[in-house]
Short mmCIF file of C-alpha atoms in Angstrom, two decimals:
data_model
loop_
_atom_site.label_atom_id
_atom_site.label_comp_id
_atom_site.label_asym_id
_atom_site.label_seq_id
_atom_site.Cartn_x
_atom_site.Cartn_y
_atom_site.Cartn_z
CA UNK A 1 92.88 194.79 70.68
CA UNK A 2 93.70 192.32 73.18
CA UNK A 3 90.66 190.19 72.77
CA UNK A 4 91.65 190.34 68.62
CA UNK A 5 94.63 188.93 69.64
CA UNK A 6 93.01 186.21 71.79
CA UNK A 7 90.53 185.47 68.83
CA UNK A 8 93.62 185.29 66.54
CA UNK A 9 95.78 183.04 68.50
CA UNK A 10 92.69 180.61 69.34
CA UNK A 11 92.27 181.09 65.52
CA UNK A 12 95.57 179.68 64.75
CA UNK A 13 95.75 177.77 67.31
CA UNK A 14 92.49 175.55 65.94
CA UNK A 15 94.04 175.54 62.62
CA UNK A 16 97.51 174.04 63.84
CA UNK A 17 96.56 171.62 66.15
CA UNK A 18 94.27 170.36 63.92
CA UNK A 19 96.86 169.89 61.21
CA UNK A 20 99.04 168.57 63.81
CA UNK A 21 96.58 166.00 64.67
CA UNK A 22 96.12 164.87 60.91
CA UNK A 23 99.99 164.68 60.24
CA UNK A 24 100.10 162.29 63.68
CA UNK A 25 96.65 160.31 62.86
CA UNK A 26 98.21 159.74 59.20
CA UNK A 27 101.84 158.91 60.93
CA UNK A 28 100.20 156.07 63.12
CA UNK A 29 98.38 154.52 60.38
CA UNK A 30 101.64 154.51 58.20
CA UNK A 31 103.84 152.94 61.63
CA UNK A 32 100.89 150.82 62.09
CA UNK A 33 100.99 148.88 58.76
CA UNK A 34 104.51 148.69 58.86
CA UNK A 35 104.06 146.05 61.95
CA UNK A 36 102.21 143.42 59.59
CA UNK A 37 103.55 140.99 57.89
CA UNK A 38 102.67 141.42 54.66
CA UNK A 39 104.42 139.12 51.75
CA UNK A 40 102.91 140.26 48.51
CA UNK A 41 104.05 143.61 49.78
CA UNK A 42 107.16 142.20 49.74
CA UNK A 43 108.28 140.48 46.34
CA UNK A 44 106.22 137.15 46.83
CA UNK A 45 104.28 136.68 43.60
CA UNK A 46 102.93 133.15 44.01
CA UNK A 47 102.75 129.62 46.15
CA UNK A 48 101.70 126.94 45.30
CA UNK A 49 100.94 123.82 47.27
CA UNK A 50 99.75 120.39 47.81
CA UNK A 51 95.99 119.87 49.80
CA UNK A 52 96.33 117.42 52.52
CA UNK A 53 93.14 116.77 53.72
CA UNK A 54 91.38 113.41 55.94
CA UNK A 55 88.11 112.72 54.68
CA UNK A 56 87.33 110.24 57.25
CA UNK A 57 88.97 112.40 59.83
CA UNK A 58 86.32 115.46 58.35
CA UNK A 59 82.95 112.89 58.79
CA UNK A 60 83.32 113.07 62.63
CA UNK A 61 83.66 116.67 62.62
CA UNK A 62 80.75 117.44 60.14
CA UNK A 63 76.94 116.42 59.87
CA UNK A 64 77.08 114.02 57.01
CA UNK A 65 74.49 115.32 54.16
CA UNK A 66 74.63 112.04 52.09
CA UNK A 67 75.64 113.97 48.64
CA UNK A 68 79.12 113.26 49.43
CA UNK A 69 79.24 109.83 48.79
CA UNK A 70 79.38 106.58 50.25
CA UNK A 71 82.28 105.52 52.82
CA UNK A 72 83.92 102.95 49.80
CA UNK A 73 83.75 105.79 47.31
CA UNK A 74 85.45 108.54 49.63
CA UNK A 75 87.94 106.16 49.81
CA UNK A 76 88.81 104.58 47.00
CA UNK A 77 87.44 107.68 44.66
CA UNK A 78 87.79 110.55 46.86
CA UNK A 79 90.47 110.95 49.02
CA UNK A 80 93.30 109.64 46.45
CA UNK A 81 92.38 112.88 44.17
CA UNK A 82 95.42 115.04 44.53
CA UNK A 83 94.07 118.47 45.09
CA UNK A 84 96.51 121.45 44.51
CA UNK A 85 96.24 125.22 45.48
CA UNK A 86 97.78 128.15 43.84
CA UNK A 87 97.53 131.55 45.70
CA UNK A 88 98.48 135.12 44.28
CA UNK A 89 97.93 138.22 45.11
CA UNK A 90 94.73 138.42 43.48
CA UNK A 91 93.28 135.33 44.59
CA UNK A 92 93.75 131.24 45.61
CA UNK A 93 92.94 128.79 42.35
CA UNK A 94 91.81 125.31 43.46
CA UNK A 95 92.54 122.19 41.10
CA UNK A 96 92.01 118.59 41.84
CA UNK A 97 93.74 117.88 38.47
CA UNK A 98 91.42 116.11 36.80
CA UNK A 99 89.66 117.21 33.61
CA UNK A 100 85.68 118.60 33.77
CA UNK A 101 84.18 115.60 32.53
CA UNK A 102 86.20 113.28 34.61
CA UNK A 103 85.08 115.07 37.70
CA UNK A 104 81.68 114.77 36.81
CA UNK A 105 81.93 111.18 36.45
CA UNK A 106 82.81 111.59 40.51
CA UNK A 107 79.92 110.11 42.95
CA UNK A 108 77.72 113.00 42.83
CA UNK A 109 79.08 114.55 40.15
CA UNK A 110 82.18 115.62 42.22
CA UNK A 111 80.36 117.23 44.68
CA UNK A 112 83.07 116.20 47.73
CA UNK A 113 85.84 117.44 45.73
CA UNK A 114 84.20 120.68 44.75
CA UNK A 115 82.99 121.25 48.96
CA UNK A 116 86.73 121.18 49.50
CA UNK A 117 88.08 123.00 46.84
CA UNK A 118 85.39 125.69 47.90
CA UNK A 119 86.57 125.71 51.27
CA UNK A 120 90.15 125.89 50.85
CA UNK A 121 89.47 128.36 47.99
CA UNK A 122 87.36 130.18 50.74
CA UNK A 123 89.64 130.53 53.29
CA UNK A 124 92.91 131.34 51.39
CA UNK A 125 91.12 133.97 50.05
CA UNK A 126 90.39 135.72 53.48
CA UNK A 127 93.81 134.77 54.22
CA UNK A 128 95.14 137.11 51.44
CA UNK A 129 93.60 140.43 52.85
CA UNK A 130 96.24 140.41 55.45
CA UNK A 131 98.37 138.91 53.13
CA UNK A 132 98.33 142.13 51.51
CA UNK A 133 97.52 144.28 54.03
CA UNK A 134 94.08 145.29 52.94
CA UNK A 135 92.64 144.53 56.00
CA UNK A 136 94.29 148.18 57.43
CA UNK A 137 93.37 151.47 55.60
CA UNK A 138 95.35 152.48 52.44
CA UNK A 139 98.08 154.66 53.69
CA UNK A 140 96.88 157.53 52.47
CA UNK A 141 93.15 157.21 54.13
CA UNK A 142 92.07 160.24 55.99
CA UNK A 143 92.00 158.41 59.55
CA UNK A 144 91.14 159.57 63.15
CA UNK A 145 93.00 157.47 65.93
CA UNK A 146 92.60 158.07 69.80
CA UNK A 147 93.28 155.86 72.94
CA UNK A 148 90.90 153.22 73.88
CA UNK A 149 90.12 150.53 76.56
CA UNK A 150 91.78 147.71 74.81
CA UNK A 151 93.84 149.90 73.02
CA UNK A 152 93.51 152.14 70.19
CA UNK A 153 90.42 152.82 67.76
CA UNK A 154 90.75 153.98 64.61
CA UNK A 155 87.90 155.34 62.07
CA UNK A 156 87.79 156.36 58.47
CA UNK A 157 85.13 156.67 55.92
CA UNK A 158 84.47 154.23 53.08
CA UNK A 159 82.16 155.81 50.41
CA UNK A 160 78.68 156.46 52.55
CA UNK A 161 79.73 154.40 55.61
CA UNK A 162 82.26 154.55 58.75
CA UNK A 163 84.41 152.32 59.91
CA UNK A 164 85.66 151.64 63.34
CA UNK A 165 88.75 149.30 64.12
CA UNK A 166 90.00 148.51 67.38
CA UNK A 167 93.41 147.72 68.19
CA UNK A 168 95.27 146.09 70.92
CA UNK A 169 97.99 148.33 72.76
CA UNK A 170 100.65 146.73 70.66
CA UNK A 171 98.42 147.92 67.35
CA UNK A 172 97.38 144.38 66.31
CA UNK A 173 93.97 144.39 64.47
CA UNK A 174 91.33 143.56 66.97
CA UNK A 175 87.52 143.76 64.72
CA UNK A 176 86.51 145.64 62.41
CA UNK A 177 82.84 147.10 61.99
CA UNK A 178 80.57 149.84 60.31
CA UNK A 179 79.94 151.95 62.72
CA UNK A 180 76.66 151.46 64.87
CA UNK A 181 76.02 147.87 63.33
CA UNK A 182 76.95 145.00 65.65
CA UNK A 183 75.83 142.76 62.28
CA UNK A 184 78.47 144.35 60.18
CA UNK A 185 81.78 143.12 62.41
CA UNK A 186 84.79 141.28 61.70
CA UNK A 187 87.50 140.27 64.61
CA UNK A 188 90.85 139.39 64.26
CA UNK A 189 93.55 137.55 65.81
CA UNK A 190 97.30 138.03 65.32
CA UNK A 191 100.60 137.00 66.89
CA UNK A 192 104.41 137.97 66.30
CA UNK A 193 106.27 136.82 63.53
CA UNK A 194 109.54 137.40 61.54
CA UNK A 195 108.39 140.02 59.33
CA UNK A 196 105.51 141.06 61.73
CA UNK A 197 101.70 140.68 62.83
CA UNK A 198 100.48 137.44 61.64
CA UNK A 199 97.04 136.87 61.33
CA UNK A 200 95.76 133.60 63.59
CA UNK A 201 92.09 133.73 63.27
CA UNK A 202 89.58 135.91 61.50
CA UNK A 203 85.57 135.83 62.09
CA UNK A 204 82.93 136.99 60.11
CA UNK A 205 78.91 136.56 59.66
CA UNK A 206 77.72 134.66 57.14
CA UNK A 207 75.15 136.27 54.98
CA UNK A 208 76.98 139.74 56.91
CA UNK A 209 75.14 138.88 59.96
CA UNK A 210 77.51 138.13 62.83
CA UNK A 211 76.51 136.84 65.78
CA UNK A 212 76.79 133.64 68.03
CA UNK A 213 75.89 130.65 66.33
CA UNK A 214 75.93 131.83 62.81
CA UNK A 215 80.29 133.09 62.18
CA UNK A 216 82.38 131.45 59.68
CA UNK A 217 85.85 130.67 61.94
CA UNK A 218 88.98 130.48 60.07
CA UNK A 219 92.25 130.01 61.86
CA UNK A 220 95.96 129.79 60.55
CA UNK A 221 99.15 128.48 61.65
CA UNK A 222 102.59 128.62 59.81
CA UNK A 223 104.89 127.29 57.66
CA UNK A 224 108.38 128.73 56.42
CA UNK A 225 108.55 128.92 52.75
CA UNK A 226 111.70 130.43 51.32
CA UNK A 227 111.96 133.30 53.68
CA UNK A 228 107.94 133.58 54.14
CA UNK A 229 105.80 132.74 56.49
CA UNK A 230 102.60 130.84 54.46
CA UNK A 231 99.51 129.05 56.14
CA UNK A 232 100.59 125.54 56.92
CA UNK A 233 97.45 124.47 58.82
CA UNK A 234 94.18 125.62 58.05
CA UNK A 235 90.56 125.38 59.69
CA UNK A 236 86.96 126.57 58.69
CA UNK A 237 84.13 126.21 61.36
CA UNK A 238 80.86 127.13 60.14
CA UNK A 239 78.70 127.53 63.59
CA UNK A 240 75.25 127.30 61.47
CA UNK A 241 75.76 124.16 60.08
CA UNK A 242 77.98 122.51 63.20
CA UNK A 243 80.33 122.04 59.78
CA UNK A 244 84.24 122.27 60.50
CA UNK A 245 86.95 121.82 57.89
CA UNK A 246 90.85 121.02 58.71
CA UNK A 247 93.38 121.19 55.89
CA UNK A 248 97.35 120.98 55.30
CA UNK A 249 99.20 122.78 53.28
CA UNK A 250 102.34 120.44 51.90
CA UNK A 251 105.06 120.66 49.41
CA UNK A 252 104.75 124.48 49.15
CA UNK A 253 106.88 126.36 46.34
CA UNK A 254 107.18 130.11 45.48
CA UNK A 255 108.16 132.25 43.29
CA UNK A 256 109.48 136.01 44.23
CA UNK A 257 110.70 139.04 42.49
CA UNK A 258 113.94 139.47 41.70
#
């Protein structure tokens, strides 16, 4: 009898704390997204801004290709071209607000213009995962958290694969990586802000394949737009082609919810 009642206690015991562990793994995810800042959660619907970018400025920071033009057509062609961005929650839309054909008539056939509006579309877009929080877990992911060096690590299953994030002790997003594949990673910088965790910098492999020498580096800092905090300067390093962009983000309107 006695050892039934052992078995039966252990029994319950298992079955509790595990349930207990679930109800505080899914808490921490939930307090955990609440610390980012996270505007389209919010009632921003849209921005849109002006492109201020230095082509001259770009030439000393990038290996020169030729297809870009020469130095008289950057400048008297290129850089007046009044490039525009529009970002929503689905995605960033690029103009330079010229028509198709007028672009083509461009040096190159526009290719300058399009490099930009590739990079800013690019970079906006990776922007907009933190944007709307979809860097984190849904909140209603089945998650395991527990303590780590840096921090905390969290894991969850995506279809076939698992994830592992690692967190700083104040829970902001550290990298992100299937589990077991140093080739599958993504790491992340935030700071403080108004509304909460802003995201600084985020690095990734191009072609998936991260590692020294071949990461796309994007890094933000802010503006104030009507109560949110939008990417005011913006900068794309691509290691494998010594390639660096710098852009400004001017003018900036939005509209919100009601």
């Amino acid at each position: 009898m006695r050892f039934f009642y052992l078995t039966l206690t252990f029994s319950l015991c298992t079955v509790f704390c595990q349930a207990q562990s679930a109800i505080n793994d899914a808490t921490v995810l939930k307090q955990t997204r609440a610390k980012y800042d996270a505007p389209f959660e919010r009632n921003l619907q849209s921005f849109s801004c002006a492109v201020e970018f230095n082509w001259k400025q770009h030439f000393t920071e990038a290996v020169r290709v030729g297809d870009e033009g020469t130095d008289e057509e950057i400048a008297k062609l290129i850089q007046p071209i009044n490039t525009r961005v529009t970002v929503a929650r689905q995605n960033a839309v690029v103009s330079s607000g010229m028509m198709e054909d007028e672009e083509h008539k461009l040096p190159h056939g526009g290719m300058a213009e399009g490099l930009l509006e590739h990079a800013v579309q690019f970079s906006l877009n990776n922007w907009l995962g933190a944007s709307n929080n979809a860097l984190l877990p849904p909140e209603n992911t089945p998650v395991h958290v527990e303590p780590s060096a840096s921090g905390y690590k969290l894991e969850f299953r995506v279809k076939t694969f698992d994830v592992e994030m690692m967190f700083a002790h104040d829970m902001s997003l550290q990298s992100e990586a299937a589990k077991g594949s140093a080739a599958d990673r993504r790491e992340t910088e935030f700071r403080p802000g108004p509304q909460g965790f802003l995201m600084t910098s985020y690095r990734l492999g191009e072609d998936g394949d991260f590692r020294p020498g071949n990461r796309i580096i994007l890094t933000y800092a802010y503006q104030n737009v009507g109560g949110f905090q939008l990417p005011e300067q913006v900068s794309i390093t691509r290691e494998s082609h010594h390639e660096v962009w710098h852009y400004k983000l001017t003018g900036c309107t939005v509209e919100a919810a009601k």
